Short mmCIF file of C-alpha atoms in Angstrom, two decimals:
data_model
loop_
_atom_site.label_atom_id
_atom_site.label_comp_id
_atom_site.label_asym_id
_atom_site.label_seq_id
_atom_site.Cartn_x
_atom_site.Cartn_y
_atom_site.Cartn_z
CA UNK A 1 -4.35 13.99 14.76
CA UNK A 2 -2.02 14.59 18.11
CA UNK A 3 0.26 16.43 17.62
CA UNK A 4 3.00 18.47 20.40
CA UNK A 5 2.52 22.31 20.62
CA UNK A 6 5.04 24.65 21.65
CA UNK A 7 2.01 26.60 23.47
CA UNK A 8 4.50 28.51 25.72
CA UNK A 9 7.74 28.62 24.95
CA UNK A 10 10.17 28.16 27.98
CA UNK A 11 11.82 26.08 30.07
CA UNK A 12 11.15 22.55 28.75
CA UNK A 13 10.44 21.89 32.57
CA UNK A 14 7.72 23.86 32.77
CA UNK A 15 5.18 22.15 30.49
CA UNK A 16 4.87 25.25 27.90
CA UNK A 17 5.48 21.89 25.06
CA UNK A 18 2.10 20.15 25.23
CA UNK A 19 0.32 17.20 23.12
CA UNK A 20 -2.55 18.80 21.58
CA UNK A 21 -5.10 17.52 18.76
CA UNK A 22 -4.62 19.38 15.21
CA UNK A 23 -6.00 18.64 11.86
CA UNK A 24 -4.21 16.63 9.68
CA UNK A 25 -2.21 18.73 7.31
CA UNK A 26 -3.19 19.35 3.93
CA UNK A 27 -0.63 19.05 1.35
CA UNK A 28 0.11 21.82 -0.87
CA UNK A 29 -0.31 21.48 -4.77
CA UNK A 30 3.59 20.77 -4.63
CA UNK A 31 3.96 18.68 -1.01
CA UNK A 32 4.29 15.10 0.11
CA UNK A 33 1.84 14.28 3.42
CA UNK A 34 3.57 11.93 5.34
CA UNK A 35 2.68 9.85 7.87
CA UNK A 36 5.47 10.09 10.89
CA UNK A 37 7.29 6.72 11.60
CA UNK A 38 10.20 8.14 13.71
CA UNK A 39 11.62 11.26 14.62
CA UNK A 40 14.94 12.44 16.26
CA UNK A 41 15.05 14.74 18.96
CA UNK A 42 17.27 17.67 17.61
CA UNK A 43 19.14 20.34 20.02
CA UNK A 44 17.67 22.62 17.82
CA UNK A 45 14.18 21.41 18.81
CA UNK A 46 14.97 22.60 22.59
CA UNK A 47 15.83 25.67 21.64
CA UNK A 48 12.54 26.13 19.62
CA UNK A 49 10.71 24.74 22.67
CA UNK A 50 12.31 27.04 25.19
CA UNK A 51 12.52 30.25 22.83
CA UNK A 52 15.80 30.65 22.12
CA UNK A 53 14.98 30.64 18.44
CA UNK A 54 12.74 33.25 18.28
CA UNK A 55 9.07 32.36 17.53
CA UNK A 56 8.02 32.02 13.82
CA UNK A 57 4.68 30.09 13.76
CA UNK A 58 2.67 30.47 16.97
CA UNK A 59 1.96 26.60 18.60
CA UNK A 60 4.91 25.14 16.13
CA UNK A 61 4.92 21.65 15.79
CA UNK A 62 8.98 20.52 16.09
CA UNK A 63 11.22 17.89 14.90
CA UNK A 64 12.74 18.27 11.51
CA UNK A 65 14.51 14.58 11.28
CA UNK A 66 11.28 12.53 9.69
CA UNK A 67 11.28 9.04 8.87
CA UNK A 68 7.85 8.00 7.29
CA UNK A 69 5.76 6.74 4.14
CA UNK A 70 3.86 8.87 1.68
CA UNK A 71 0.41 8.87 2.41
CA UNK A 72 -0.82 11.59 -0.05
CA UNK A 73 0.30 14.31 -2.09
CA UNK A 74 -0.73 17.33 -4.16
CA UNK A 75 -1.72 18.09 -7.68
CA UNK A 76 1.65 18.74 -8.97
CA UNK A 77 3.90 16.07 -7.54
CA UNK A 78 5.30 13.70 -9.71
CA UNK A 79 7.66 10.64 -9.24
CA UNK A 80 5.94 9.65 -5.79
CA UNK A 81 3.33 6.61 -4.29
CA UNK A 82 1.54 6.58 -1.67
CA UNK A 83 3.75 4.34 0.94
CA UNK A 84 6.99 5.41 -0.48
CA UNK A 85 9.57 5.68 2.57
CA UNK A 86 11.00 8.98 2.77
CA UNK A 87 13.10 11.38 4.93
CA UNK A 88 11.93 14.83 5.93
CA UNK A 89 15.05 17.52 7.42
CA UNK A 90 15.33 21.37 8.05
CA UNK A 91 15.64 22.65 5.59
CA UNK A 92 12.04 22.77 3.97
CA UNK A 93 12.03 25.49 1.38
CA UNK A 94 13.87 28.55 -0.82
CA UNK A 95 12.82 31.20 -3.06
CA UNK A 96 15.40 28.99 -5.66
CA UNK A 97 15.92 32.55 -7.89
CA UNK A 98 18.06 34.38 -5.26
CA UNK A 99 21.74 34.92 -6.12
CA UNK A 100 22.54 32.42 -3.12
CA UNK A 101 20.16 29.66 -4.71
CA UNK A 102 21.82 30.30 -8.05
CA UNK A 103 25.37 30.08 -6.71
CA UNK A 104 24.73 26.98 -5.14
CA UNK A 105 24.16 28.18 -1.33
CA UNK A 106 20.31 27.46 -1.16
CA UNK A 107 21.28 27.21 2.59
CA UNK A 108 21.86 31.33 2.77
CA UNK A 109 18.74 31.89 1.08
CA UNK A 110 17.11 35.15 2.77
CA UNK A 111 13.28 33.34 1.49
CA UNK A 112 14.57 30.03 3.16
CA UNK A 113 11.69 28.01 5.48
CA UNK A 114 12.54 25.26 7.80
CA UNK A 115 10.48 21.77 9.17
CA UNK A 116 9.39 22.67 12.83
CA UNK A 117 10.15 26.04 13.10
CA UNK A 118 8.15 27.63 10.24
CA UNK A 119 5.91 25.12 9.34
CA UNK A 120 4.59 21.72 11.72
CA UNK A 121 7.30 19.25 11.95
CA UNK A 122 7.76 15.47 13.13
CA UNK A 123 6.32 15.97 16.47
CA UNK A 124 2.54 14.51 15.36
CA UNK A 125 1.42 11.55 13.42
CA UNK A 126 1.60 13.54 10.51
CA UNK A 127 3.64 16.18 8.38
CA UNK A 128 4.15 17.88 5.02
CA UNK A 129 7.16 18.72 3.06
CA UNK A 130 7.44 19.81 -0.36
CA UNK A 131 8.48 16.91 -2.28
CA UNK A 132 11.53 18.02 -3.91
CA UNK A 133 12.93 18.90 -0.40
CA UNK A 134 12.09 15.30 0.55
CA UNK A 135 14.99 12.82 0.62
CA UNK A 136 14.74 9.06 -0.64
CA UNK A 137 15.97 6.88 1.99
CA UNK A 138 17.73 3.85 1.50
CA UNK A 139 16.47 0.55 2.34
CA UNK A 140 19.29 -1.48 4.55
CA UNK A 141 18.90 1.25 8.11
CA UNK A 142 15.61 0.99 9.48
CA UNK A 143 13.59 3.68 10.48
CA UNK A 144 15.29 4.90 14.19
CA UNK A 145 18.68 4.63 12.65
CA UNK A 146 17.58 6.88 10.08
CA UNK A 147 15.81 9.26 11.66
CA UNK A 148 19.25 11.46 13.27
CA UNK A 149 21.22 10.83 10.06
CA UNK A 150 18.43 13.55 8.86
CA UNK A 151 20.13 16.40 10.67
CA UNK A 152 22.45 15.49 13.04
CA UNK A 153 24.69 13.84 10.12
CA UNK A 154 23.87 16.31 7.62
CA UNK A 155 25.04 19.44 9.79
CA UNK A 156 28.13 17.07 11.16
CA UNK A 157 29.07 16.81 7.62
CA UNK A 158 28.44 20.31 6.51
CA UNK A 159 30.23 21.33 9.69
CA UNK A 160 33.33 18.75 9.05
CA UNK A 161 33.90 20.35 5.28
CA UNK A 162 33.72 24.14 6.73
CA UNK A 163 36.45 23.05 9.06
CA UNK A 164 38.35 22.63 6.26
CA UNK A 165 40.14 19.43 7.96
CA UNK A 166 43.46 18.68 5.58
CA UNK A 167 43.74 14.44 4.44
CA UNK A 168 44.48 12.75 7.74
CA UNK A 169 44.81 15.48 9.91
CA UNK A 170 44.01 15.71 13.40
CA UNK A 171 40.42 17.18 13.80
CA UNK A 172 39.17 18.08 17.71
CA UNK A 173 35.34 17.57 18.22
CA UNK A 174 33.88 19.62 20.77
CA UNK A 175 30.92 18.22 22.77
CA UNK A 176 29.66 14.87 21.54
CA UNK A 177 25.55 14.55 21.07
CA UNK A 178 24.15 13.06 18.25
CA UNK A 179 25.73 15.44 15.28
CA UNK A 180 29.42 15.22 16.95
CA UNK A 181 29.06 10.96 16.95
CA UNK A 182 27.98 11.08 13.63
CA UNK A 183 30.88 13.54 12.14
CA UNK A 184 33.68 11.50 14.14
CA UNK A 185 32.31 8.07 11.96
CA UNK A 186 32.91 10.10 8.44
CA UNK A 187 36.56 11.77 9.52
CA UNK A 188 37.41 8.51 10.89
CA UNK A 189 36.29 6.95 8.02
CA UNK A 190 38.47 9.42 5.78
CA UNK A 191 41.69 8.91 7.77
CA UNK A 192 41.53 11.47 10.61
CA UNK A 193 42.89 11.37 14.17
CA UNK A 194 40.09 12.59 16.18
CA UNK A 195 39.84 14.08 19.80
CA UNK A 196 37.08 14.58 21.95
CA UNK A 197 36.69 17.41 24.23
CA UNK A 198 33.19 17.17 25.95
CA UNK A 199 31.63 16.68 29.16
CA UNK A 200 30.11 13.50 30.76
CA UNK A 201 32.10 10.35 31.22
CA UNK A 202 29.19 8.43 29.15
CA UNK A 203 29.86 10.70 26.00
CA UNK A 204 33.89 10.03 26.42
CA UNK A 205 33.29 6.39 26.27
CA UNK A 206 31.32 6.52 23.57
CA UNK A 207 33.93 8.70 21.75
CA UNK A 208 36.27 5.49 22.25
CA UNK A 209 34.58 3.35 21.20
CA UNK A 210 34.29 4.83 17.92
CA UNK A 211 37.78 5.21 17.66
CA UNK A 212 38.86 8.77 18.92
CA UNK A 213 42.33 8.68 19.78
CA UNK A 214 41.49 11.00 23.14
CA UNK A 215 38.20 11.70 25.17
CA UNK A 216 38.76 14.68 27.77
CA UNK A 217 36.66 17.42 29.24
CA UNK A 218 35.42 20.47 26.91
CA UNK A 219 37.85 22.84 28.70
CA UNK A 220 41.28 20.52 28.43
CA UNK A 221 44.02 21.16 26.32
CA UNK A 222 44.61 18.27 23.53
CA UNK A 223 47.55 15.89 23.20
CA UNK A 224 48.57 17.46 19.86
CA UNK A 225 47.30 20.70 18.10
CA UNK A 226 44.71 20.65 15.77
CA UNK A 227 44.44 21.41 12.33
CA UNK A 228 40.90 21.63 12.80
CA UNK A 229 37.86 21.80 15.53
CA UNK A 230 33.62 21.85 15.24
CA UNK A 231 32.04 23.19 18.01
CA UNK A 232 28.95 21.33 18.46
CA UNK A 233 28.28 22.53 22.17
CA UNK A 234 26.45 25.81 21.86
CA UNK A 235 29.27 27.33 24.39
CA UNK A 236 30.50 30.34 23.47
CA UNK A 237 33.07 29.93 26.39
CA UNK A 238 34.17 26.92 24.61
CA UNK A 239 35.49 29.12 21.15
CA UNK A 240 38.95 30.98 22.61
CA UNK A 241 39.83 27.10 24.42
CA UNK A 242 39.04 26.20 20.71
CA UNK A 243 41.16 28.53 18.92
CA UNK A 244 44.03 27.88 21.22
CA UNK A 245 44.18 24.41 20.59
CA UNK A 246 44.49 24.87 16.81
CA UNK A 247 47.61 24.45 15.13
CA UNK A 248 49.09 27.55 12.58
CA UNK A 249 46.80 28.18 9.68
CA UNK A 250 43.65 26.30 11.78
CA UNK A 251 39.87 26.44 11.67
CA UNK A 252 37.52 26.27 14.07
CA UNK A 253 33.86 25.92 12.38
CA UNK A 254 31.06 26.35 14.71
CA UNK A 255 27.72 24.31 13.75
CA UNK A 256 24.97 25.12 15.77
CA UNK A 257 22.36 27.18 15.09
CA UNK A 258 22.11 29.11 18.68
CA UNK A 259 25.67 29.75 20.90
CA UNK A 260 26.11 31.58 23.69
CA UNK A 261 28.10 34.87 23.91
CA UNK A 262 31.18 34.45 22.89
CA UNK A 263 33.88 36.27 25.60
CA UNK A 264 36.52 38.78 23.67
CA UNK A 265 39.24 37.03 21.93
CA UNK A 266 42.61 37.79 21.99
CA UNK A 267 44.97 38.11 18.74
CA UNK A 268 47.89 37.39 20.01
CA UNK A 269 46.60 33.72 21.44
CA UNK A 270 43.51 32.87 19.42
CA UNK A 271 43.72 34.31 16.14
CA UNK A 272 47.26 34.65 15.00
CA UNK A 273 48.99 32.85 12.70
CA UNK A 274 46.25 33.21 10.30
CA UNK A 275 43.65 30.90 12.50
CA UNK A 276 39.83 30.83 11.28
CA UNK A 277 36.84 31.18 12.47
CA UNK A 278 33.68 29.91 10.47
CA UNK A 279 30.18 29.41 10.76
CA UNK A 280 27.36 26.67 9.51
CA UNK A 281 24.29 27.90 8.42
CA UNK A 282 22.22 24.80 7.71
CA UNK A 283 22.57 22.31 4.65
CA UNK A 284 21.98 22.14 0.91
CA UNK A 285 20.07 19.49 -0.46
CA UNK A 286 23.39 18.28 -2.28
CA UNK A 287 24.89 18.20 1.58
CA UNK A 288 22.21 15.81 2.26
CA UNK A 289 22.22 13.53 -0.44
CA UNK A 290 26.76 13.44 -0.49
CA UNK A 291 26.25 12.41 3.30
CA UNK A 292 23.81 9.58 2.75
CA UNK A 293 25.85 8.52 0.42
CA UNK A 294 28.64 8.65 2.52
CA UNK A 295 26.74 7.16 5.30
CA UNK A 296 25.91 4.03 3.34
CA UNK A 297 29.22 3.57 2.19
CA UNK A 298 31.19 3.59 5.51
CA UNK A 299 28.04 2.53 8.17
CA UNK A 300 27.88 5.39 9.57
CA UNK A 301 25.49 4.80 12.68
CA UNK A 302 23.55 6.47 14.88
CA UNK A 303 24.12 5.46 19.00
CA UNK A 304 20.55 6.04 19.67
CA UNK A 305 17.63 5.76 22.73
CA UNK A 306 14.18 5.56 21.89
CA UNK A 307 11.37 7.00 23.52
CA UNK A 308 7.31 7.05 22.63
CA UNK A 309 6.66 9.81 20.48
CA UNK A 310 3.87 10.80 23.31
CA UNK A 311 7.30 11.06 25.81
CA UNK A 312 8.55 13.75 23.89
CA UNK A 313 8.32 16.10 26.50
CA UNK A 314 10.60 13.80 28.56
CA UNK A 315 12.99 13.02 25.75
CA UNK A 316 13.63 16.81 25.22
CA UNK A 317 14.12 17.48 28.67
CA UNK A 318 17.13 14.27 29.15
CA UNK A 319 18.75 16.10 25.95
CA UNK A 320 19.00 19.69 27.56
CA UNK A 321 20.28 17.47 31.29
CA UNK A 322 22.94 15.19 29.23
CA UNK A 323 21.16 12.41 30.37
CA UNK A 324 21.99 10.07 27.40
CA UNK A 325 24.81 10.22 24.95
CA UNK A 326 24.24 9.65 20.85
CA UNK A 327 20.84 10.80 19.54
CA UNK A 328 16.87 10.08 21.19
CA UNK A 329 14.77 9.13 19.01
CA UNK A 330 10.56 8.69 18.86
CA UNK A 331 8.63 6.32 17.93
CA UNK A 332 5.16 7.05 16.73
CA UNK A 333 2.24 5.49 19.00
CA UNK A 334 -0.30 7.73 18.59
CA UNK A 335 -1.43 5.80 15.67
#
C-alpha cells in the first residue's frame, strides 16, 4: 500500500514526511484492519512530523482521526463484518489492570499506546486498531464530517469538563482550530456565553458565526471575566493572559498535548483567589462515546477543507501557517 512516512522528522517544509509504499498491515489476533476512507489532519500530527513529540516508532505512519470500513480482522474479534463503518482515534491501547485503568482513567495509563505515534495511523490506505478501541459511527454524518469529531471533539470535550465550566457560565476559548470549533458547539449547546481569543480574522468569523458572544486576538483582555478558559493554542505565553482573565475560583485547563514554555507566573495576579490550573491528558473511551452522543444530539459539526490524502504533506504544512480555519481533512485516492 502507500502510505506517508515520517522518514525525517523536522520542519514539515523540508520534506522529512514522505509517501512511501508499506505492506498492508496485518491485524493482530484481537485488531480490526481497516481500510482508510478519511482522515483529519490533527495538530498533534505536526508535531509528530516535525519531532516535537519525541520519536516512538521509526518511519511512523500519522493521523489518529480514521473514518473507514472493516476489511478484515483477527482470530479473536467478535461482533464485527467485514464493511462495517468504523472510527479509529488516539488512543489505541492500555495495559487495562493498572490502578489508573481500574479507577476509570485508562487515559493515565503508564502501558497506554496511541494511533500514529506508536503504531501506523490514517496516513495510508490502510490501518489497524484493536477492535475494542474502535468506535461505531453513526450513520446520518458522512465520512469528512466524521473524521475530526475523532479527536478534535473528543479532546474539546475532555478539555471543556476539566475546565470545570459552572451551568451557563462564561467560558473563554483560546485559539480556534478544529478542537476549539468543536468545544464552542457543545458549551453553546449547554447554555454558555463563549469568547474567543485567537489569532486570524478568518478564525474570529468563524467563532461568530457559531455564536460566540466575542472574537478578539489571543493576547486581549475579555469583555467579562471568565469562569473558565481551554487553551487550545500550544502557547505557553498565552497561560498568565489566561489566568488573568479568569474570574475568583477559575480554571484554566490546557488541552494540548505539546505547549511551549510557560513564562513564571505571578501569585498575586494569576493564581490568587484560589484560580486553577489543569491539564488534559488524552481521552477515555467513555469520553468518546458521551461526545458522539452529544454530537448527534446537538449537530455538532465540523467547518472542514478537504485535501487528497496524497496532499498530506501540503495539508499539514497550511495547519502549522493558519492557512484555513476549522479542521483539514483527507480523502483517500490512493485506492
Amino acid at each position: 500500500m502507500r502510505a506517508w512516512s515520517v522518514v525525517t522528522p523536522g520542519p514539515v517544509e523540508e520534506g522529512g514526511l514522505r509517501l512511501v509504499r508499506k505492506p498492508v498491515p496485518e491485524p493482530a489476533d484481537d485488531e480490526l484492519l481497516v481500510r482508510v476512507r478519511a482522515c483529519g489532519v490533527c495538530r498533534t500530527d505536526l508535531h509528530v512530523a516535525e519531532g516535537d513529540l519525541p520519536v516512538h516508532r521509526p518511519g511512523v505512519t500519522p493521523g489518529h482521526e480514521v473514518v473507514g470500513v472493516v476489511a478484515g480482522f483477527g482470530a479473536g474479534v467478535d461482533g464485527f463484518a467485514v464493511g462495517d463503518r468504523v472510527g479509529v482515534a488516539w488512543l489505541r491501547r492500555t495495559d487495562g489492570t493498572c490502578a489508573y485503568c481500574v479507577r476509570g482513567s485508562e487515559n493515565l495509563c503508564p502501558a497506554s499506546r496511541y494511533t500514529g505515534w506508536d503504531a501506523d495511523g490514517g496516513y495510508a490506505q490502510y490501518t489497524t486498531v484493536p477492535a475494542v478501541f474502535a468506535y461505531r459511527l453513526p450513520g446520518a454524518l458522512d465520512d469528512v464530517a466524521l473524521a475530526p469529531l475523532l479527536c478534535a471533539g473528543i479532546i474539546g470535550y475532555r478539555a471543556l469538563r476539566r475546565a470545570a465550566l459552572p451551568p451557563g457560565g462564561r467560558l473563554g476559548l483560546y485559539g480556534f482550530g478544529g478542537s476549539a470549533h468543536l468545544c464552542a458547539q457543545v458549551a453553546l449547546a449547554e447554555g454558555a456565553t463563549v469568547h474567543v481569543l485567537t489569532r486570524g480574522a478568518a478564525a474570529q468569523r468563524l467563532a461568530l458565526d457559531l455564536g460566540a458572544s466575542s472574537a478578539q486576538d489571543a493576547y486581549a483582555t475579555p469583555p467579562e471575566p471568565l469562569d473558565s478558559a481551554v487553551l487550545f493554542a500550544p502557547v505557553g505565553d498565552l497561560v498568565p493572559v489566561a489566568l488573568r482573565a479568569l474570574d475568583r475560583g477559575g480554571v484554566l485547563s490546557i488541552a494540548g498535548i505539546h505547549l511551549s514554555d510557560v513564562p513564571p507566573l505571578r501569585y498575586e495576579t494569576e493564581l490568587f483567589y484560589e484560580k486553577e490550573v489543569r491539564s488534559v491528558t488524552s481521552n477515555t473511551r467513555a469520553d468518546g462515546r458521551e461526545f458522539l452522543a452529544l454530537a448527534a444530539e446537538h449537530g455538532v459539526h465540523a467547518t472542514t477543507h478537504t485535501y487528497p490524502l496524497s496532499r498530506a504533506d501540503e495539508a499539514l504544512r497550511d495547519l502549522k501557517a493558519g492557512r484555513f480555519d476549522g479542521a483539514a481533512v483527507l480523502v483517500n485516492d490512493l485506492g
